[in-house]
Short mmCIF file of N, CA and C in Angstrom, two decimals:
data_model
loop_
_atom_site.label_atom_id
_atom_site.label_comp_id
_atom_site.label_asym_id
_atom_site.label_seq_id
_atom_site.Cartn_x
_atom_site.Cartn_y
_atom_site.Cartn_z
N UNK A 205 -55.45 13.75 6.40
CA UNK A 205 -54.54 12.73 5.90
C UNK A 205 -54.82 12.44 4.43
N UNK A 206 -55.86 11.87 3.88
CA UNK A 206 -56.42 12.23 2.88
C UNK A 206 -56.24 13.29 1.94
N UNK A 207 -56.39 14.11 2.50
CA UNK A 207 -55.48 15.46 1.41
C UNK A 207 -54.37 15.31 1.04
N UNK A 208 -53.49 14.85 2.40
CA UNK A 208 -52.12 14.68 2.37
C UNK A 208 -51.57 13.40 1.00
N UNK A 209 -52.55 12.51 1.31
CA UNK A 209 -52.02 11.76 0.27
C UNK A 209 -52.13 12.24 -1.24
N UNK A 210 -53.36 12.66 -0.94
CA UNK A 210 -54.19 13.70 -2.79
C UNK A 210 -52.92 14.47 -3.32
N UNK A 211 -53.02 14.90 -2.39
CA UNK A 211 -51.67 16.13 -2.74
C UNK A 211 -50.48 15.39 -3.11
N UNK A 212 -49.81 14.52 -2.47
CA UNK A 212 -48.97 14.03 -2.79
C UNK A 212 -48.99 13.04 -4.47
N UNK A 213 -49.81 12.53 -4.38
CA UNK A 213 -50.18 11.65 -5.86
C UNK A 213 -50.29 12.98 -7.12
N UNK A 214 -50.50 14.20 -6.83
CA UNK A 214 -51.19 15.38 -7.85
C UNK A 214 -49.94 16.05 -7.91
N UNK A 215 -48.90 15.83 -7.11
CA UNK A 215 -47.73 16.60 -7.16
C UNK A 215 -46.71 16.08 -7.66
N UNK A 216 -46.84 14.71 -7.58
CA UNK A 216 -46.10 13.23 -7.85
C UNK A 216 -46.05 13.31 -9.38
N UNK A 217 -47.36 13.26 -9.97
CA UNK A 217 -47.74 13.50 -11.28
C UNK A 217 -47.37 14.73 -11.78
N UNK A 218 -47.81 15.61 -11.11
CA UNK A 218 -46.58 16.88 -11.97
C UNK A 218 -45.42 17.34 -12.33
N UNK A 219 -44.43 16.13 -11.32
CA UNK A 219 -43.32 16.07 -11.39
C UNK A 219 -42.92 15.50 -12.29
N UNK A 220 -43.63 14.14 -12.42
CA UNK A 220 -43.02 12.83 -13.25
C UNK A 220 -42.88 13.42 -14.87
N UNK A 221 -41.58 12.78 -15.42
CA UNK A 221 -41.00 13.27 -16.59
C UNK A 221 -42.06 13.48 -17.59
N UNK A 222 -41.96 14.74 -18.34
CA UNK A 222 -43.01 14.38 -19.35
C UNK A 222 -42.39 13.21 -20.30
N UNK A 223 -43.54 12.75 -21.66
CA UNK A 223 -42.89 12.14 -22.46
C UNK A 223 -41.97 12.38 -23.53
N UNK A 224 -40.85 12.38 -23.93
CA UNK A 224 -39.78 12.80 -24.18
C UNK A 224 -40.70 12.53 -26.30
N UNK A 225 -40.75 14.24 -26.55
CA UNK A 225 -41.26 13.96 -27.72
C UNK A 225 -40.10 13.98 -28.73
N UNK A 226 -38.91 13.96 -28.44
CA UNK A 226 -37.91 13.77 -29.42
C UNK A 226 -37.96 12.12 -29.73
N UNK A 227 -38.94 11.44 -28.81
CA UNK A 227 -38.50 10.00 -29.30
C UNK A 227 -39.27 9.83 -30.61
N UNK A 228 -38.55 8.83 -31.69
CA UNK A 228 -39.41 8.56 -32.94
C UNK A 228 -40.78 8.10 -32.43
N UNK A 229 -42.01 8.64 -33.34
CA UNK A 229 -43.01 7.93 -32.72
C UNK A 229 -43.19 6.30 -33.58
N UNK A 230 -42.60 6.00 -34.67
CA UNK A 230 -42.69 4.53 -35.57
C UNK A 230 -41.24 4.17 -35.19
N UNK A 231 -41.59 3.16 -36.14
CA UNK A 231 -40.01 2.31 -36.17
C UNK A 231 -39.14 3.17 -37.29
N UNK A 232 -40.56 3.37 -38.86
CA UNK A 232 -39.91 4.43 -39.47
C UNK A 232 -39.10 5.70 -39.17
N UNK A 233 -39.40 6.39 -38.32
CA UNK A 233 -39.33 7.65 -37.96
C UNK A 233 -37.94 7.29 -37.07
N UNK A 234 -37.70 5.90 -36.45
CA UNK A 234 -36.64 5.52 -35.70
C UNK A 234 -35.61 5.26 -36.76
N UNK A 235 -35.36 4.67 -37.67
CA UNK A 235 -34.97 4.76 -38.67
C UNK A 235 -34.19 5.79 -39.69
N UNK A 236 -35.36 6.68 -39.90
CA UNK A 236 -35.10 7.91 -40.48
C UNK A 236 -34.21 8.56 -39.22
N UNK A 237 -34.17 8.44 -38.40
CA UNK A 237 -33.53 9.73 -36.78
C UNK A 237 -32.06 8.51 -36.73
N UNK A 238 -31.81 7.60 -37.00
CA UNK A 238 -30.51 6.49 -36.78
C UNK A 238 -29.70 7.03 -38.34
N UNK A 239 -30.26 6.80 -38.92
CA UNK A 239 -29.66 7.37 -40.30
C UNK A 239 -29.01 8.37 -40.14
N UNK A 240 -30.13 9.71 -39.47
CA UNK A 240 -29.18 11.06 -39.70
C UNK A 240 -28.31 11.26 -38.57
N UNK A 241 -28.21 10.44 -37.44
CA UNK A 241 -27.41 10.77 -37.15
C UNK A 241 -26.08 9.68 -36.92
N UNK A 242 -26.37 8.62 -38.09
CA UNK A 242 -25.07 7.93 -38.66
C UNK A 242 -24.01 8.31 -39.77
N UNK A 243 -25.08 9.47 -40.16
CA UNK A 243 -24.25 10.18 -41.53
C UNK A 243 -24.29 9.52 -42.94
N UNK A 244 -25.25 8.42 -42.68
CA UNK A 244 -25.34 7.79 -44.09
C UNK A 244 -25.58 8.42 -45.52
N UNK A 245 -26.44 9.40 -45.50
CA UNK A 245 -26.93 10.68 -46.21
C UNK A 245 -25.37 10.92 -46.70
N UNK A 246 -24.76 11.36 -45.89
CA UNK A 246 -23.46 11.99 -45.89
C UNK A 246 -22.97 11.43 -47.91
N UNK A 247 -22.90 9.75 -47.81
CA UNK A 247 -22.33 9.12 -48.79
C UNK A 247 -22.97 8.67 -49.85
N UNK A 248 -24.03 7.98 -49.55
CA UNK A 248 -25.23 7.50 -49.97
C UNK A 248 -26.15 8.29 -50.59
N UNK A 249 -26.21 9.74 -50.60
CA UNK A 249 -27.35 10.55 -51.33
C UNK A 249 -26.25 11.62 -51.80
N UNK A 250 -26.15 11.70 -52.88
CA UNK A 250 -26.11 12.89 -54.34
C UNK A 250 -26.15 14.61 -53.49
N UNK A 251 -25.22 14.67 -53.35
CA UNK A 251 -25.44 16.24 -53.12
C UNK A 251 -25.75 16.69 -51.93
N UNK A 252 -25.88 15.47 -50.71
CA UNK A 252 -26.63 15.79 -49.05
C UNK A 252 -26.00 16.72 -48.61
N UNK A 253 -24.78 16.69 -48.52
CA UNK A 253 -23.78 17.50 -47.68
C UNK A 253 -23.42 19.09 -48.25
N UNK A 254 -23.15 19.22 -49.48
CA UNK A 254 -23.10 20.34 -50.20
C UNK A 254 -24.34 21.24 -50.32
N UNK A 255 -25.56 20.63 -49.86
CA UNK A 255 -26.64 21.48 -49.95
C UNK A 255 -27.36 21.09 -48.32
N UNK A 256 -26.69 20.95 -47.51
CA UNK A 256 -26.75 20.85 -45.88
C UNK A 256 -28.51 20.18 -45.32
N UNK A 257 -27.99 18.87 -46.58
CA UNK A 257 -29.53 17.90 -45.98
C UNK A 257 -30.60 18.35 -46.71
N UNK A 258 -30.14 19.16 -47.91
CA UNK A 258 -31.65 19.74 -48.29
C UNK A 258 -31.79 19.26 -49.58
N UNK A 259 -31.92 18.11 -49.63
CA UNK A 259 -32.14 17.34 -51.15
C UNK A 259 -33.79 16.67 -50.70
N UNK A 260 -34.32 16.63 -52.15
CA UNK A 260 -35.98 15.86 -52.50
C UNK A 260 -35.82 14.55 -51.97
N UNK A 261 -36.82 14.14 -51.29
CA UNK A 261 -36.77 12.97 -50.21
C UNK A 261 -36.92 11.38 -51.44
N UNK A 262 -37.11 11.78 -52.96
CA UNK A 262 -36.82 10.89 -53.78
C UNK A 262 -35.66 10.85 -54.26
N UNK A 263 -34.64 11.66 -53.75
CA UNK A 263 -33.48 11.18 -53.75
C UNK A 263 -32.55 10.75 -52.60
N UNK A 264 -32.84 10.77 -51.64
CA UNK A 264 -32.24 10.39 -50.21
C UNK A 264 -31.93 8.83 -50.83
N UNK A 265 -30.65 8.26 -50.23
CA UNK A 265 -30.47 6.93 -50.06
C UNK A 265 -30.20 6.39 -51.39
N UNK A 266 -30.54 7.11 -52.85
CA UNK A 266 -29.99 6.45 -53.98
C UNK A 266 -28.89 6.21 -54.60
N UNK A 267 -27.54 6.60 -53.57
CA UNK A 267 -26.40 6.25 -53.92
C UNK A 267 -25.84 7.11 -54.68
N UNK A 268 -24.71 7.01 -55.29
CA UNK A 268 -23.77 7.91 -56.05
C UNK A 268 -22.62 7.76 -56.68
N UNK A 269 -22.56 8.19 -58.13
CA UNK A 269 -21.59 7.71 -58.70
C UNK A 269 -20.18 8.10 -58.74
N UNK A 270 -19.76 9.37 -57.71
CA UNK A 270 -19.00 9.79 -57.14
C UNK A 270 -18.29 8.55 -55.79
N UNK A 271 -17.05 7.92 -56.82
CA UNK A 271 -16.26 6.76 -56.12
C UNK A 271 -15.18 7.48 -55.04
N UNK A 272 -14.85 6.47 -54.59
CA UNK A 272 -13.93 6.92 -53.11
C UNK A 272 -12.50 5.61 -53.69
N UNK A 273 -11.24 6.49 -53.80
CA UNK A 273 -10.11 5.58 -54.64
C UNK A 273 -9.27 5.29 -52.98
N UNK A 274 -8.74 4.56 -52.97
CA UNK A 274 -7.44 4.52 -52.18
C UNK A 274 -6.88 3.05 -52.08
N UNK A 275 -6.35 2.08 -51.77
CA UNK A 275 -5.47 1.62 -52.14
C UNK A 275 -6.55 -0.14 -52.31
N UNK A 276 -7.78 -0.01 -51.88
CA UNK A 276 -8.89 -0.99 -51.97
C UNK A 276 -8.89 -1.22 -53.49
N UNK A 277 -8.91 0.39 -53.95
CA UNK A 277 -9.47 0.25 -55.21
C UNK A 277 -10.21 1.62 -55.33
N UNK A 278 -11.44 1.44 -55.95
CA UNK A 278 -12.54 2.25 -55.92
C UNK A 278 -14.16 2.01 -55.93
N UNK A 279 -14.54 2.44 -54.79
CA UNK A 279 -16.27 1.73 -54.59
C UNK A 279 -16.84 3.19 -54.55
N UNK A 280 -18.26 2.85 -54.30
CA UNK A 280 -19.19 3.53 -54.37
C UNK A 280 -19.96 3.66 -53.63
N UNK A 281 -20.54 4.39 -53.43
CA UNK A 281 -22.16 4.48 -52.11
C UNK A 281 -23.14 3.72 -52.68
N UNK A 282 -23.54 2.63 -52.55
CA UNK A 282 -24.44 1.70 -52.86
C UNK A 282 -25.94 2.43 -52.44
N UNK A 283 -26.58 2.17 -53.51
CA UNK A 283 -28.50 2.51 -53.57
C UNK A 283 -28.82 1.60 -52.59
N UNK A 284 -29.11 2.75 -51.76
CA UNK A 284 -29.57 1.04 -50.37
C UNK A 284 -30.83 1.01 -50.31
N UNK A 285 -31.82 2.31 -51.18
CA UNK A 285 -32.99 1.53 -51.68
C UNK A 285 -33.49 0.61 -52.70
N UNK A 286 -32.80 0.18 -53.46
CA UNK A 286 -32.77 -0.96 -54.23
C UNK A 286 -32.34 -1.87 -53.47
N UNK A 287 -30.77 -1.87 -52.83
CA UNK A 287 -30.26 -3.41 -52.35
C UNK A 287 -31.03 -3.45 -51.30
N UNK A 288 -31.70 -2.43 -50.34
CA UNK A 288 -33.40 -3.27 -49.54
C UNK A 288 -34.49 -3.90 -50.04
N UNK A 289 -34.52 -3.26 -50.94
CA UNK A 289 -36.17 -3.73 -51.71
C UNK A 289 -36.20 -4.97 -51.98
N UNK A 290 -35.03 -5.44 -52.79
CA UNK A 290 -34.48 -6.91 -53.00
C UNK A 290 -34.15 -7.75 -51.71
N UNK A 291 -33.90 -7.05 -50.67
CA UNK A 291 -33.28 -8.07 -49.16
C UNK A 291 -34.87 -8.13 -48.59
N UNK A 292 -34.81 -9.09 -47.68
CA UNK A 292 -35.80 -9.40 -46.46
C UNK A 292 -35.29 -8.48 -45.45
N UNK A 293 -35.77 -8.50 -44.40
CA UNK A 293 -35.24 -8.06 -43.36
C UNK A 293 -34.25 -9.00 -42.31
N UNK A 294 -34.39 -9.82 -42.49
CA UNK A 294 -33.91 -11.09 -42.14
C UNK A 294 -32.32 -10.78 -42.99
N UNK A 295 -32.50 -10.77 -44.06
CA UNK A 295 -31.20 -10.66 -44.96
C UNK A 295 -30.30 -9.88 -44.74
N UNK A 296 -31.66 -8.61 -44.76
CA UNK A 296 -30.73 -7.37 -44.19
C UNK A 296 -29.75 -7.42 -43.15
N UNK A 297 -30.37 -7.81 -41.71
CA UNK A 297 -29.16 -8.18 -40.78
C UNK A 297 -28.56 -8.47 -41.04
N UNK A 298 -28.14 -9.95 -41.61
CA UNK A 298 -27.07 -10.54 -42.16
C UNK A 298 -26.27 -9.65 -42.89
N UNK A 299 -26.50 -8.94 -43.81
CA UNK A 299 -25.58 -8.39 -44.70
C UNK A 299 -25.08 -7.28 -44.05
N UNK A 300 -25.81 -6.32 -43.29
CA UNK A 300 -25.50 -5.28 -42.23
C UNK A 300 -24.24 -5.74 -41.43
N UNK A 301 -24.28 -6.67 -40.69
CA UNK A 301 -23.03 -7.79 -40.21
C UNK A 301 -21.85 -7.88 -40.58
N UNK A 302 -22.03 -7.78 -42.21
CA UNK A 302 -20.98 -8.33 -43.17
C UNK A 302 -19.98 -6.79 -42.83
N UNK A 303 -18.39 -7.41 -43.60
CA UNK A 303 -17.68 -6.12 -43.85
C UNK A 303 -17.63 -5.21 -45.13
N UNK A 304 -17.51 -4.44 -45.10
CA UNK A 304 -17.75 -4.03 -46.86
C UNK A 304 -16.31 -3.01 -46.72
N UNK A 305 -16.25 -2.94 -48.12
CA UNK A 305 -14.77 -2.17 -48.88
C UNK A 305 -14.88 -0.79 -47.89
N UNK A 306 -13.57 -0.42 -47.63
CA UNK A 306 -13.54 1.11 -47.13
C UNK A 306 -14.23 1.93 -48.21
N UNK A 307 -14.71 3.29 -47.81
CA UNK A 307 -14.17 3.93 -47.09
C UNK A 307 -15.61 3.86 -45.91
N UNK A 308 -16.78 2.71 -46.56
CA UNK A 308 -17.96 2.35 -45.91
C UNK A 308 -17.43 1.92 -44.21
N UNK A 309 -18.29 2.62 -43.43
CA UNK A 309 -17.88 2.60 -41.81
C UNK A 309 -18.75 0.95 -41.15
N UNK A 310 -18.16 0.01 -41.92
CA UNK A 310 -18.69 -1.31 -41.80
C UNK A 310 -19.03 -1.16 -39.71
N UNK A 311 -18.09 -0.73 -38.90
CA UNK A 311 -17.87 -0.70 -37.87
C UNK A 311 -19.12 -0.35 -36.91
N UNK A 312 -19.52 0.92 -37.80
CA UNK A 312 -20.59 1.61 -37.25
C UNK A 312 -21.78 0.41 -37.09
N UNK A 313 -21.90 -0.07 -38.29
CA UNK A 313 -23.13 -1.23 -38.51
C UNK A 313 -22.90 -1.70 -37.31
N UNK A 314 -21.85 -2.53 -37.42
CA UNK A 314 -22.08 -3.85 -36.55
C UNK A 314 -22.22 -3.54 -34.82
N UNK A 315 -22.16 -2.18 -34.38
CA UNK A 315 -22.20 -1.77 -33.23
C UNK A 315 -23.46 -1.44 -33.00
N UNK A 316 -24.30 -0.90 -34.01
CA UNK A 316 -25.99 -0.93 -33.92
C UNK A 316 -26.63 -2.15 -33.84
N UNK A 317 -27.74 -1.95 -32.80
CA UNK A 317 -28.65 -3.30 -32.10
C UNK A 317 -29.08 -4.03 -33.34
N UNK A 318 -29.72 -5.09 -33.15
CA UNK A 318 -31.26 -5.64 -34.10
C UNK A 318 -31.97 -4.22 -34.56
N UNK A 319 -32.35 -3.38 -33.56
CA UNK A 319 -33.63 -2.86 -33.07
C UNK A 319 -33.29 -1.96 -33.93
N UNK A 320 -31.92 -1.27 -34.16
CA UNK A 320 -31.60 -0.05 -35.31
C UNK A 320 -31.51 -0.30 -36.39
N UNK A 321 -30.90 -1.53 -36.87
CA UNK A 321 -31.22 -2.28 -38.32
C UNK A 321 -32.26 -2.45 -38.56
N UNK A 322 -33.34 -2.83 -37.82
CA UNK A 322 -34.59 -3.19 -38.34
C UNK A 322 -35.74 -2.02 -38.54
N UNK A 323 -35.22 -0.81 -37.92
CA UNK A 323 -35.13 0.93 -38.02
C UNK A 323 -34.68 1.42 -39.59
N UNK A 324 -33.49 1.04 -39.24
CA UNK A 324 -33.12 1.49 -40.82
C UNK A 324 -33.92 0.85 -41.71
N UNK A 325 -33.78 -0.84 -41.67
CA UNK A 325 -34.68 -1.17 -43.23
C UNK A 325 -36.07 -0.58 -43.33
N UNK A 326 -37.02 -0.49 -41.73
CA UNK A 326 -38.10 0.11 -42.30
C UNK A 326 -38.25 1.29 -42.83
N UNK A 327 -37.27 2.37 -42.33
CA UNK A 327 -37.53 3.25 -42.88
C UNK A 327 -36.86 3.01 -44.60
N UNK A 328 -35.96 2.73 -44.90
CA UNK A 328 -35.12 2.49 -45.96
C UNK A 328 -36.59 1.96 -47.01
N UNK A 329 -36.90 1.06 -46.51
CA UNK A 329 -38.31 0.19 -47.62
C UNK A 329 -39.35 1.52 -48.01
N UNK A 330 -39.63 2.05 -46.56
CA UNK A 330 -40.80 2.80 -46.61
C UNK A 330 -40.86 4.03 -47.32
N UNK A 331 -39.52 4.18 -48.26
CA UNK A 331 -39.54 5.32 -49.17
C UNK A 331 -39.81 4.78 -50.55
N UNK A 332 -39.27 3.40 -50.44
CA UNK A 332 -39.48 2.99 -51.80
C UNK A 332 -38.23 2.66 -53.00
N UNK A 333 -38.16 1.84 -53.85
CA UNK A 333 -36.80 2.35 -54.85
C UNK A 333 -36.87 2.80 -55.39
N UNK A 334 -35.72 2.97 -55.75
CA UNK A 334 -35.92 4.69 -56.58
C UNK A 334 -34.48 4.67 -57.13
N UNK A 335 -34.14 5.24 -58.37
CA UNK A 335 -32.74 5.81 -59.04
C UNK A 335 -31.98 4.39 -59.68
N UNK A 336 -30.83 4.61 -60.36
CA UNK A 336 -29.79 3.34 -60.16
C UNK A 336 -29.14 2.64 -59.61
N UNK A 337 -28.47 1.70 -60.22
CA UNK A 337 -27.54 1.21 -59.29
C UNK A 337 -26.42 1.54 -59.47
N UNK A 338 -25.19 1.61 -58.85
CA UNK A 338 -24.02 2.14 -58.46
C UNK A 338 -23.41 1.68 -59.20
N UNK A 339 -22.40 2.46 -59.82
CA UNK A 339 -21.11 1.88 -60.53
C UNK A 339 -20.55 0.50 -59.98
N UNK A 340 -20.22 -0.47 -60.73
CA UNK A 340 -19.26 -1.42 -60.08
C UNK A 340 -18.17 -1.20 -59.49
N UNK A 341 -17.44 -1.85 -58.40
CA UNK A 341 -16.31 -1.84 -57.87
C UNK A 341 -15.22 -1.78 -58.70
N UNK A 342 -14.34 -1.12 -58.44
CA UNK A 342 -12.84 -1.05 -59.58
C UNK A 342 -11.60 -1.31 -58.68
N UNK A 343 -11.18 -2.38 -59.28
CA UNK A 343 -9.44 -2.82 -57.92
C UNK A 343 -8.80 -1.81 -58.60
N UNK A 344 -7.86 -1.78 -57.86
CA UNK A 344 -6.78 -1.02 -58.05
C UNK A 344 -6.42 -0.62 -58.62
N UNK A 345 -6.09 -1.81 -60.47
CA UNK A 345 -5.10 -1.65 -61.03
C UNK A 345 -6.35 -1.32 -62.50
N UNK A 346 -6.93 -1.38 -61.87
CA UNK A 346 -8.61 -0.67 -62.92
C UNK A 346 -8.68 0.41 -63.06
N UNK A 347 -9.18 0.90 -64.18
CA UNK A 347 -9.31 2.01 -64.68
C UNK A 347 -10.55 3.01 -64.26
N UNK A 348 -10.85 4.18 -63.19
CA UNK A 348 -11.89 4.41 -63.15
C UNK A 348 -12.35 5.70 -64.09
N UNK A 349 -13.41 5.51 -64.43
CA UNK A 349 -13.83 6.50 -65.24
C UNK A 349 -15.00 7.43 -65.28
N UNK A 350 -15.47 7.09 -63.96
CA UNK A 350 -16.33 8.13 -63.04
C UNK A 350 -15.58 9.19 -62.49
N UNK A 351 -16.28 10.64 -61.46
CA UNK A 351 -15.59 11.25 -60.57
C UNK A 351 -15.49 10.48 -59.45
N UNK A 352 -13.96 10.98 -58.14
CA UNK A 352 -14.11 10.18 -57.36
C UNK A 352 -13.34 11.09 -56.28
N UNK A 353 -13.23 10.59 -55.50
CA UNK A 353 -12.18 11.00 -54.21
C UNK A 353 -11.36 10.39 -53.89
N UNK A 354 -9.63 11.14 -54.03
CA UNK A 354 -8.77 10.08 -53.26
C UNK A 354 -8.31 10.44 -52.33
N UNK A 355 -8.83 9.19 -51.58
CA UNK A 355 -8.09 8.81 -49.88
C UNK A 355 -7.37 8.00 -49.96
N UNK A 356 -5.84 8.42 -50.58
CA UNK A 356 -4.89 8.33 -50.24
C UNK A 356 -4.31 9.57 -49.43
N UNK A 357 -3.66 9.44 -48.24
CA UNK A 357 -2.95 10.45 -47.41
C UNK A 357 -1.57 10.74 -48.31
N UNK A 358 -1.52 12.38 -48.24
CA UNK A 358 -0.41 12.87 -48.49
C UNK A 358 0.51 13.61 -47.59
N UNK A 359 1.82 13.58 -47.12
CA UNK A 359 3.02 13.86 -46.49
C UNK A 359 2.70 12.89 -45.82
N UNK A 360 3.09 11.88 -45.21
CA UNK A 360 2.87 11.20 -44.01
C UNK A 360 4.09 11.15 -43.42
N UNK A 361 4.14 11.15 -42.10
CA UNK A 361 5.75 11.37 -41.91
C UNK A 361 6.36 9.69 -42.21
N UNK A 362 7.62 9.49 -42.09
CA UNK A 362 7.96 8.48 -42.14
C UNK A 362 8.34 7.99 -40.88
N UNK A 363 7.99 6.57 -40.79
CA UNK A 363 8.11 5.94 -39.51
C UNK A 363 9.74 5.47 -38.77
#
């Protein structure tokens, strides 16, 4: 009987899931893994996408002066290692919360926990600031004089 149980507890244990090493092992590392696969890189870092993620990790997150036009106006990918360095974490939520100008996926934010915001800022802090700050916002009827992208849709059918 004794065996029977041995065996069972030794088999029990060989079964049971290993530990899933894709999980971040920090909050950083949780952070850094929420980011990439929010696409923030995507807007927010200089060149991410055109060179498929393979930019110097002192430039990740410093924003870009390559504006996005459409009928808002024209904004920019904000250095979100500067506007962290300056926030608390406390702040951060709050402002994470907030809505911001298209073509920024305000949506995405506010559907991520505490637990992923507070992911992002650590990792976001734990690189450090670094680079400038972003062109100012330009309405509409402003003149921009950076490169940019327009998202405005063309043919649309008519309704």
């Amino acid at each position: 009987m004794i065996r029977f149980v041995l065996l069972g507890f030794i088999t029990a244990g060989l079964m049971a899931p290993a530990a899933d090493s894709t999980k971040p092992s920090s909050n950083i590392e949780r952070g850094r893994y929420v980011i990439a696969i929010a696409g923030c890189n995507d807007c927010h870092t200089d060149g991410y996408a055109q060179t498929g993620g393979k930019v110097p990790q002192e430039q990740l997150l410093t924003g870009s002066v390559v504006g996005f036009s459409g009928p808002w106006g024209t904004t920019y990918p904000t250095n979100l290692r500067l506007m962290l360095s300056e926030l608390s974490e406390a702040e951060w939520l709050v402002r994470a919360r907030q809505s911001a100008r298209p073509p920024m996926p305000s949506i995405s934010l506010h559907a991520m926990t505490d637990a992923d915001l507070q992911a992002i800022y650590a990792y976001i802090t734990s690189l450090g600031p670094a680079g400038a700050k972003e062109p100012s916002y330009v309405p509409p009827s402003g003149e921009v004089t950076t490169p940019y992208f327009d998202f405005v849709p063309k043919n649309l059918p008519a309704h």
